[in-house]
Amino acid sequence: MNDDGKMIMADRIKKERESTGLSQEALAEKLNMKRTNVANYEAGRVTPPSNVLKELATIFGVDSDYLLGLSDIRKKTVGSKNDEIPDWATKKDVRDFKKLLTDDQELMFDGVPLDNADRQRINDILTGLFWEAKRLNKVTYGRKKNTNKGNSDKNNE
């Protein structure tokens, strides 16, 4: 992992720890380790081993890919009541996504209907792809601003 990846992970571990209200000592206790280990993870001096990373993700309720900086989506699946929508998503983005997932057309592969487990796997994959594409689109093109609104405000002054 390069230095940028280490710092993203370090920042996210610290952010998630703080957002859950845990001190470094409390988190270390949950992980059965010393506070200095947690401090080293948050400073980017040490990369947590995979078993610790998995436990951190469980404690924080996030996906390990998010902690690693491989995804900006905190949880893998979006759409169930326990899952989160990215912070940057607009109401229109959420409507678009729900429409994509709730289309009642039967999914088939090679002429054979997919069972529920396969449908869920496809749903999970589409979820990740959808939010990543939306994020990249917003980074590339930015959010559109309503220029008419600003003009009408000036006219009313």
Coordinates of N, CA, C and O in Angstrom, one line a residue:
M1 N 0.8 -1.2 0.0 CA 0.0 0.0 0.0 C 0.9 1.2 0.0 O 1.8 1.3 0.8
N2 N 0.6 2.2 -0.9 CA 1.4 3.4 -0.9 C 1.1 4.3 0.2 O 0.1 4.1 1.0
D3 N 1.9 5.4 0.4 CA 1.7 6.3 1.5 C 0.3 7.0 1.5 O -0.3 7.2 2.6
D4 N -0.2 7.3 0.3 CA -1.5 8.0 0.3 C -2.6 7.0 0.8 O -3.5 7.4 1.5
G5 N -2.5 5.7 0.4 CA -3.5 4.7 0.9 C -3.4 4.5 2.4 O -4.4 4.4 3.0
K6 N -2.2 4.6 2.9 CA -2.0 4.4 4.3 C -2.6 5.6 5.1 O -3.3 5.4 6.1
M7 N -2.5 6.8 4.5 CA -3.0 8.0 5.2 C -4.5 8.0 5.1 O -5.2 8.4 6.0
I8 N -5.1 7.6 4.0 CA -6.5 7.5 3.9 C -7.1 6.5 4.9 O -8.0 6.8 5.6
M9 N -6.4 5.3 5.0 CA -6.9 4.4 6.0 C -6.7 4.9 7.4 O -7.6 4.8 8.2
A10 N -5.6 5.5 7.7 CA -5.4 6.1 9.0 C -6.5 7.1 9.4 O -7.0 7.1 10.5
D11 N -6.7 8.0 8.4 CA -7.8 9.0 8.7 C -9.1 8.4 8.9 O -9.9 8.9 9.7
R12 N -9.5 7.4 8.1 CA -10.8 6.8 8.2 C -10.9 6.0 9.5 O -12.0 6.0 10.1
I13 N -9.9 5.4 9.9 CA -9.9 4.6 11.2 C -10.2 5.6 12.3 O -11.1 5.4 13.2
K14 N -9.5 6.7 12.3 CA -9.6 7.8 13.4 C -11.0 8.4 13.3 O -11.7 8.5 14.3
K15 N -11.5 8.7 12.1 CA -12.8 9.3 11.9 C -13.9 8.4 12.4 O -14.8 8.8 13.1
E16 N -13.8 7.1 12.1 CA -14.8 6.2 12.5 C -14.8 5.9 14.0 O -15.8 5.8 14.6
R17 N -13.6 5.9 14.6 CA -13.5 5.7 16.0 C -14.1 6.9 16.7 O -14.9 6.7 17.6
E18 N -13.8 8.1 16.3 CA -14.4 9.3 16.9 C -15.9 9.3 16.7 O -16.6 9.7 17.6
S19 N -16.4 9.0 15.5 CA -17.8 9.0 15.3 C -18.6 8.0 16.1 O -19.8 8.2 16.4
T20 N -17.9 6.9 16.5 CA -18.6 6.0 17.4 C -18.4 6.3 18.8 O -19.0 5.6 19.7
G21 N -17.7 7.4 19.1 CA -17.5 7.8 20.5 C -16.6 7.0 21.3 O -16.6 7.0 22.6
L22 N -15.7 6.3 20.6 CA -14.7 5.4 21.3 C -13.4 6.2 21.5 O -13.0 6.9 20.6
S23 N -12.8 6.0 22.7 CA -11.4 6.6 22.8 C -10.5 5.5 22.2 O -10.9 4.4 21.9
Q24 N -9.2 5.9 22.1 CA -8.2 4.9 21.6 C -8.1 3.8 22.5 O -8.0 2.6 22.1
E25 N -8.2 4.1 23.8 CA -8.1 3.0 24.8 C -9.3 2.0 24.7 O -9.1 0.8 24.8
A26 N -10.5 2.6 24.6 CA -11.7 1.7 24.5 C -11.6 0.9 23.2 O -12.0 -0.3 23.3
L27 N -11.2 1.4 22.1 CA -11.1 0.7 20.9 C -10.0 -0.4 21.0 O -10.2 -1.6 20.6
A28 N -8.9 -0.1 21.6 CA -7.8 -1.0 21.9 C -8.3 -2.2 22.7 O -8.0 -3.4 22.4
E29 N -9.1 -1.9 23.7 CA -9.7 -2.9 24.6 C -10.6 -3.9 23.8 O -10.5 -5.1 23.9
K30 N -11.4 -3.3 22.9 CA -12.3 -4.1 22.0 C -11.4 -5.0 21.1 O -11.9 -6.1 20.8
L31 N -10.3 -4.6 20.7 CA -9.4 -5.3 19.8 C -8.4 -6.2 20.5 O -7.6 -6.9 19.9
N32 N -8.4 -6.2 21.9 CA -7.5 -6.9 22.7 C -6.1 -6.6 22.4 O -5.2 -7.5 22.1
M33 N -5.8 -5.3 22.4 CA -4.4 -4.8 22.1 C -4.1 -3.6 22.9 O -5.0 -3.1 23.7
K34 N -2.9 -3.0 22.8 CA -2.6 -1.8 23.5 C -3.0 -0.6 22.8 O -3.2 -0.6 21.5
R35 N -3.2 0.5 23.5 CA -3.6 1.8 22.9 C -2.6 2.2 21.9 O -3.0 2.8 20.9
T36 N -1.4 2.0 22.1 CA -0.3 2.4 21.2 C -0.5 1.8 19.8 O -0.2 2.5 18.8
N37 N -1.1 0.6 19.7 CA -1.3 0.0 18.4 C -2.4 0.8 17.6 O -2.2 1.1 16.5
V38 N -3.4 1.2 18.3 CA -4.5 2.0 17.7 C -3.9 3.4 17.3 O -4.2 3.8 16.2
A39 N -3.1 4.0 18.1 CA -2.5 5.2 17.8 C -1.6 5.1 16.6 O -1.6 6.0 15.7
N40 N -0.9 4.0 16.5 CA 0.0 3.8 15.3 C -0.8 3.6 14.0 O -0.5 4.1 12.9
Y41 N -2.0 2.9 14.1 CA -2.9 2.8 13.0 C -3.4 4.1 12.5 O -3.4 4.4 11.3
E42 N -3.8 4.9 13.5 CA -4.4 6.3 13.2 C -3.4 7.2 12.7 O -3.7 8.2 11.9
A43 N -2.1 7.0 13.0 CA -1.0 7.9 12.5 C -0.5 7.5 11.2 O 0.3 8.2 10.6
G44 N -0.9 6.3 10.8 CA -0.4 5.7 9.5 C 1.0 5.1 9.6 O 1.6 4.8 8.6
R45 N 1.5 5.0 10.8 CA 2.8 4.3 11.0 C 2.8 2.8 10.8 O 3.8 2.2 10.4
V46 N 1.6 2.2 11.1 CA 1.5 0.8 11.0 C 0.2 0.5 10.3 O -0.8 1.1 10.6
T47 N 0.2 -0.5 9.4 CA -1.0 -1.0 8.7 C -1.6 -2.1 9.5 O -0.8 -3.1 9.8
P48 N -2.8 -2.1 9.9 CA -3.4 -3.2 10.6 C -3.4 -4.5 9.8 O -3.7 -4.4 8.6
P49 N -3.1 -5.6 10.4 CA -3.2 -6.9 9.7 C -4.7 -7.1 9.3 O -5.6 -6.5 9.9
S50 N -4.9 -8.0 8.4 CA -6.2 -8.3 7.9 C -7.3 -8.7 8.9 O -8.4 -8.2 8.9
N51 N -6.9 -9.4 9.9 CA -7.8 -9.8 10.9 C -8.3 -8.6 11.8 O -9.4 -8.5 12.2
V52 N -7.3 -7.7 12.0 CA -7.7 -6.5 12.8 C -8.5 -5.6 11.9 O -9.5 -5.0 12.4
L53 N -8.2 -5.4 10.6 CA -9.0 -4.6 9.7 C -10.4 -5.1 9.7 O -11.4 -4.3 9.7
K54 N -10.6 -6.4 9.6 CA -11.9 -7.0 9.5 C -12.7 -6.7 10.8 O -13.8 -6.3 10.8
E55 N -12.0 -6.8 12.0 CA -12.7 -6.5 13.2 C -13.0 -5.0 13.4 O -14.1 -4.6 13.9
L56 N -12.1 -4.1 12.9 CA -12.4 -2.7 12.9 C -13.6 -2.4 12.0 O -14.5 -1.6 12.5
A57 N -13.7 -3.0 10.9 CA -14.9 -2.8 10.0 C -16.2 -3.2 10.7 O -17.2 -2.6 10.6
T58 N -16.1 -4.3 11.4 CA -17.3 -4.8 12.2 C -17.6 -3.9 13.3 O -18.8 -3.5 13.4
I59 N -16.7 -3.4 14.0 CA -16.9 -2.5 15.2 C -17.5 -1.2 14.7 O -18.5 -0.7 15.2
F60 N -17.0 -0.7 13.5 CA -17.5 0.6 13.0 C -18.7 0.4 12.1 O -19.4 1.4 11.8
G61 N -19.1 -0.8 11.8 CA -20.2 -1.0 10.9 C -20.0 -0.5 9.5 O -20.9 0.0 8.8
V62 N -18.8 -0.7 9.0 CA -18.4 -0.2 7.6 C -17.8 -1.4 6.9 O -17.5 -2.4 7.5
D63 N -17.6 -1.2 5.6 CA -17.0 -2.2 4.8 C -15.5 -2.0 4.9 O -15.0 -0.9 4.9
S64 N -14.7 -3.1 4.9 CA -13.3 -3.0 5.0 C -12.7 -2.3 3.8 O -11.7 -1.6 3.9
D65 N -13.3 -2.4 2.6 CA -12.8 -1.6 1.4 C -12.9 -0.1 1.7 O -12.0 0.7 1.2
Y66 N -13.9 0.3 2.4 CA -14.0 1.7 2.8 C -12.8 2.1 3.7 O -12.1 3.2 3.4
L67 N -12.5 1.3 4.7 CA -11.4 1.6 5.6 C -10.1 1.7 4.8 O -9.2 2.5 5.0
L68 N -9.9 0.8 3.8 CA -8.7 0.7 3.0 C -8.6 1.8 2.0 O -7.5 2.1 1.5
G69 N -9.6 2.6 1.8 CA -9.6 3.7 0.8 C -9.9 3.2 -0.6 O -9.7 3.9 -1.5
L70 N -10.3 2.0 -0.7 CA -10.6 1.4 -2.0 C -12.0 1.8 -2.5 O -12.3 1.6 -3.7
S71 N -12.9 2.3 -1.6 CA -14.2 2.7 -2.0 C -14.6 3.9 -1.1 O -14.1 4.0 0.1
D72 N -15.4 4.8 -1.6 CA -16.0 5.9 -0.8 C -17.3 5.5 -0.2 O -17.9 6.3 0.5
I73 N -17.8 4.3 -0.5 CA -19.0 3.8 0.1 C -18.8 3.1 1.4 O -18.0 2.1 1.4
R74 N -19.4 3.6 2.4 CA -19.1 3.0 3.8 C -19.6 1.6 3.9 O -18.9 0.8 4.6
K75 N -20.6 1.2 3.2 CA -21.2 -0.2 3.3 C -21.4 -0.7 1.9 O -21.7 0.1 1.0
K76 N -21.2 -2.0 1.7 CA -21.3 -2.6 0.4 C -22.7 -2.5 -0.2 O -22.8 -2.1 -1.4
T77 N -23.7 -2.8 0.5 CA -25.0 -2.8 -0.1 C -25.8 -1.6 0.3 O -25.8 -1.3 1.5
V78 N -26.5 -1.0 -0.6 CA -27.3 0.2 -0.3 C -28.7 -0.2 -0.7 O -29.0 -0.8 -1.7
G79 N -29.7 0.2 0.1 CA -31.1 -0.1 -0.3 C -31.8 -0.7 0.9 O -33.0 -0.4 1.0
S80 N -31.2 -1.5 1.7 CA -31.9 -2.0 2.9 C -31.9 -1.0 4.0 O -31.1 0.0 3.9
K81 N -32.8 -1.1 4.9 CA -32.9 0.0 5.9 C -31.7 0.2 6.8 O -31.5 1.3 7.3
N82 N -30.8 -0.8 6.9 CA -29.6 -0.6 7.7 C -28.4 -0.1 6.9 O -27.3 0.2 7.5
D83 N -28.5 0.1 5.6 CA -27.4 0.6 4.8 C -27.4 2.1 4.6 O -28.4 2.7 4.6
E84 N -26.2 2.6 4.4 CA -26.1 4.0 4.2 C -25.9 4.4 2.7 O -25.4 3.6 1.9
I85 N -26.3 5.6 2.5 CA -26.2 6.2 1.1 C -25.0 7.1 1.3 O -24.8 7.8 2.3
P86 N -24.2 7.2 0.2 CA -23.0 8.2 0.3 C -23.4 9.6 0.7 O -24.5 10.0 0.3
D87 N -22.6 10.3 1.5 CA -22.9 11.6 1.9 C -23.2 12.6 0.8 O -24.0 13.5 0.9
W88 N -22.5 12.4 -0.3 CA -22.6 13.3 -1.4 C -23.9 13.1 -2.3 O -24.2 13.9 -3.2
A89 N -24.6 12.0 -2.1 CA -25.8 11.7 -2.9 C -26.9 12.6 -2.7 O -27.3 13.0 -1.6
T90 N -27.5 13.1 -3.8 CA -28.7 14.0 -3.7 C -29.9 13.1 -3.7 O -29.9 11.9 -3.9
K91 N -31.1 13.8 -3.4 CA -32.3 13.1 -3.4 C -32.6 12.5 -4.8 O -33.2 11.4 -4.9
K92 N -32.3 13.2 -5.8 CA -32.5 12.6 -7.2 C -31.6 11.4 -7.4 O -32.1 10.4 -8.0
D93 N -30.4 11.4 -6.9 CA -29.5 10.2 -7.0 C -30.2 9.0 -6.3 O -30.2 7.9 -6.9
V94 N -30.7 9.2 -5.2 CA -31.4 8.1 -4.4 C -32.6 7.7 -5.2 O -32.8 6.4 -5.3
R95 N -33.4 8.6 -5.7 CA -34.6 8.2 -6.5 C -34.2 7.3 -7.7 O -34.8 6.3 -8.0
D96 N -33.1 7.8 -8.4 CA -32.6 7.1 -9.6 C -32.2 5.7 -9.2 O -32.5 4.7 -9.9
F97 N -31.5 5.6 -8.1 CA -31.0 4.3 -7.7 C -32.1 3.3 -7.3 O -32.2 2.2 -7.6
K98 N -33.1 3.9 -6.5 CA -34.2 3.0 -6.1 C -35.0 2.5 -7.3 O -35.5 1.4 -7.3
K99 N -35.2 3.4 -8.3 CA -35.9 3.0 -9.5 C -35.1 1.8 -10.2 O -35.7 0.9 -10.7
L100 N -33.8 2.0 -10.3 CA -32.9 0.9 -10.9 C -33.2 -0.4 -10.2 O -33.3 -1.4 -10.8
L101 N -33.2 -0.4 -8.8 CA -33.3 -1.6 -8.1 C -34.7 -2.2 -8.0 O -34.9 -3.4 -7.8
T102 N -35.7 -1.4 -8.2 CA -37.1 -1.8 -8.0 C -37.8 -2.2 -9.3 O -39.0 -2.5 -9.3
D103 N -37.1 -2.1 -10.4 CA -37.7 -2.5 -11.7 C -38.2 -3.9 -11.6 O -37.4 -4.8 -11.2
D104 N -39.5 -4.1 -11.8 CA -40.1 -5.4 -11.6 C -39.8 -6.5 -12.7 O -40.3 -7.6 -12.6
Q105 N -39.0 -6.1 -13.7 CA -38.8 -7.1 -14.8 C -37.9 -8.2 -14.2 O -37.0 -8.0 -13.4
E106 N -38.3 -9.4 -14.7 CA -37.6 -10.6 -14.3 C -36.2 -10.6 -14.9 O -36.0 -10.3 -16.0
L107 N -35.2 -10.9 -14.0 CA -33.8 -11.0 -14.5 C -33.6 -12.5 -14.9 O -33.9 -13.4 -14.3
M108 N -33.0 -12.5 -16.1 CA -32.7 -13.9 -16.7 C -31.2 -13.9 -17.2 O -30.7 -12.9 -17.6
F109 N -30.7 -15.1 -17.1 CA -29.3 -15.3 -17.7 C -29.4 -16.5 -18.6 O -29.9 -17.6 -18.2
D110 N -29.1 -16.3 -19.9 CA -29.2 -17.4 -20.9 C -30.5 -18.0 -20.9 O -30.7 -19.2 -21.0
G111 N -31.6 -17.2 -20.8 CA -32.9 -17.7 -20.9 C -33.5 -18.3 -19.6 O -34.6 -18.8 -19.6
V112 N -32.7 -18.3 -18.5 CA -33.1 -19.0 -17.3 C -33.3 -17.9 -16.2 O -32.4 -17.1 -16.0
P113 N -34.5 -17.8 -15.5 CA -34.7 -16.8 -14.5 C -33.7 -17.1 -13.4 O -33.3 -18.2 -13.0
L114 N -33.2 -15.9 -12.8 CA -32.2 -16.0 -11.7 C -33.0 -16.2 -10.4 O -34.0 -15.7 -10.2
D115 N -32.4 -17.0 -9.5 CA -33.0 -17.2 -8.2 C -32.7 -16.0 -7.3 O -31.9 -15.1 -7.7
N116 N -33.2 -16.0 -6.1 CA -33.1 -14.8 -5.2 C -31.6 -14.5 -4.8 O -31.2 -13.4 -4.7
A117 N -30.8 -15.6 -4.6 CA -29.4 -15.4 -4.2 C -28.7 -14.7 -5.3 O -27.9 -13.8 -5.1
D118 N -28.9 -15.1 -6.6 CA -28.2 -14.5 -7.7 C -28.7 -13.1 -7.9 O -27.9 -12.2 -8.2
R119 N -30.0 -12.9 -7.7 CA -30.5 -11.5 -7.8 C -29.9 -10.6 -6.8 O -29.5 -9.5 -7.1
Q120 N -29.7 -11.1 -5.6 CA -29.1 -10.3 -4.5 C -27.6 -10.0 -4.9 O -27.1 -8.9 -4.7
R121 N -26.9 -11.0 -5.4 CA -25.5 -10.7 -5.8 C -25.4 -9.6 -6.9 O -24.6 -8.7 -6.8
I122 N -26.3 -9.7 -7.9 CA -26.3 -8.7 -8.9 C -26.7 -7.4 -8.3 O -26.1 -6.3 -8.7
N123 N -27.7 -7.3 -7.4 CA -28.1 -6.1 -6.7 C -26.9 -5.5 -6.0 O -26.6 -4.3 -6.1
D124 N -26.1 -6.3 -5.3 CA -24.9 -5.8 -4.6 C -23.9 -5.2 -5.5 O -23.3 -4.2 -5.3
I125 N -23.7 -5.9 -6.6 CA -22.7 -5.4 -7.6 C -23.2 -4.1 -8.3 O -22.4 -3.2 -8.4
L126 N -24.4 -4.1 -8.6 CA -25.0 -2.9 -9.2 C -24.9 -1.7 -8.3 O -24.7 -0.6 -8.7
T127 N -25.2 -2.0 -7.0 CA -25.1 -0.9 -6.0 C -23.7 -0.3 -6.0 O -23.6 0.9 -6.0
G128 N -22.7 -1.1 -5.9 CA -21.3 -0.6 -5.9 C -21.0 0.2 -7.2 O -20.4 1.3 -7.1
L129 N -21.4 -0.4 -8.3 CA -21.1 0.3 -9.6 C -21.9 1.6 -9.7 O -21.3 2.6 -10.2
F130 N -23.1 1.6 -9.3 CA -24.0 2.8 -9.4 C -23.4 4.0 -8.6 O -23.2 5.1 -9.1
W131 N -23.1 3.7 -7.3 CA -22.6 4.8 -6.5 C -21.2 5.3 -6.9 O -20.8 6.4 -6.8
E132 N -20.3 4.3 -7.4 CA -19.0 4.7 -7.8 C -19.1 5.6 -9.1 O -18.4 6.6 -9.2
A133 N -20.0 5.2 -10.0 CA -20.2 6.0 -11.2 C -20.7 7.4 -10.9 O -20.3 8.4 -11.5
K134 N -21.7 7.4 -10.0 CA -22.2 8.7 -9.6 C -21.1 9.6 -9.0 O -21.0 10.8 -9.3
R135 N -20.3 9.0 -8.1 CA -19.2 9.8 -7.5 C -18.3 10.3 -8.5 O -17.9 11.5 -8.5
L136 N -17.9 9.5 -9.4 CA -16.9 9.9 -10.5 C -17.5 11.0 -11.4 O -16.8 11.9 -11.8
N137 N -18.8 10.8 -11.7 CA -19.5 11.8 -12.5 C -19.5 13.2 -11.8 O -19.2 14.2 -12.4
K138 N -19.8 13.2 -10.5 CA -19.8 14.4 -9.7 C -18.4 15.0 -9.6 O -18.2 16.3 -9.7
V139 N -17.4 14.2 -9.5 CA -16.0 14.7 -9.4 C -15.6 15.3 -10.8 O -15.0 16.4 -10.9
T140 N -16.0 14.6 -11.9 CA -15.6 15.1 -13.2 C -16.3 16.3 -13.6 O -15.8 17.3 -14.1
Y141 N -17.7 16.3 -13.4 CA -18.5 17.4 -14.0 C -19.0 18.3 -12.9 O -19.6 19.4 -13.2
G142 N -18.9 18.0 -11.7 CA -19.4 18.8 -10.6 C -20.9 18.8 -10.6 O -21.6 18.2 -11.4
R143 N -21.5 19.5 -9.6 CA -22.9 19.5 -9.5 C -23.4 20.7 -10.3 O -22.8 21.8 -10.2
K144 N -24.5 20.6 -10.9 CA -25.1 21.7 -11.7 C -25.7 22.6 -10.7 O -26.4 22.3 -9.8
K145 N -25.5 23.9 -11.0 CA -26.1 25.0 -10.2 C -27.2 25.6 -11.0 O -27.1 25.8 -12.2
N146 N -28.2 26.0 -10.2 CA -29.4 26.6 -10.9 C -29.0 28.1 -11.0 O -29.2 28.9 -10.1
T147 N -28.6 28.5 -12.2 CA -28.2 29.9 -12.5 C -29.4 30.8 -12.5 O -29.3 32.0 -12.2
N148 N -30.5 30.3 -12.9 CA -31.7 31.2 -13.0 C -32.2 31.6 -11.6 O -32.7 32.7 -11.5
K149 N -32.0 30.8 -10.6 CA -32.4 31.1 -9.3 C -31.6 32.4 -8.8 O -32.2 33.3 -8.2
G150 N -30.3 32.3 -9.0 CA -29.5 33.5 -8.6 C -29.9 34.7 -9.4 O -29.9 35.8 -8.8
N151 N -30.2 34.6 -10.6 CA -30.6 35.8 -11.4 C -31.9 36.4 -10.9 O -32.1 37.6 -10.8
S152 N -32.9 35.5 -10.6 CA -34.2 36.0 -10.2 C -34.1 36.6 -8.8 O -34.8 37.6 -8.5
D153 N -33.2 36.2 -7.9 CA -32.9 36.8 -6.6 C -32.4 38.2 -6.8 O -32.8 39.1 -6.1
K154 N -31.5 38.4 -7.8 CA -30.9 39.7 -8.0 C -32.0 40.7 -8.6 O -32.0 41.8 -8.3
N155 N -32.9 40.1 -9.4 CA -33.9 40.9 -10.0 C -34.9 41.4 -9.0 O -35.5 42.5 -9.2
N156 N -35.1 40.6 -7.9 CA -36.1 41.0 -6.9 C -35.5 42.0 -5.9 O -36.3 42.5 -5.1
E157 N -34.2 42.3 -5.9 CA -33.7 43.2 -5.0 C -33.9 44.7 -5.3 O -34.2 45.1 -6.4

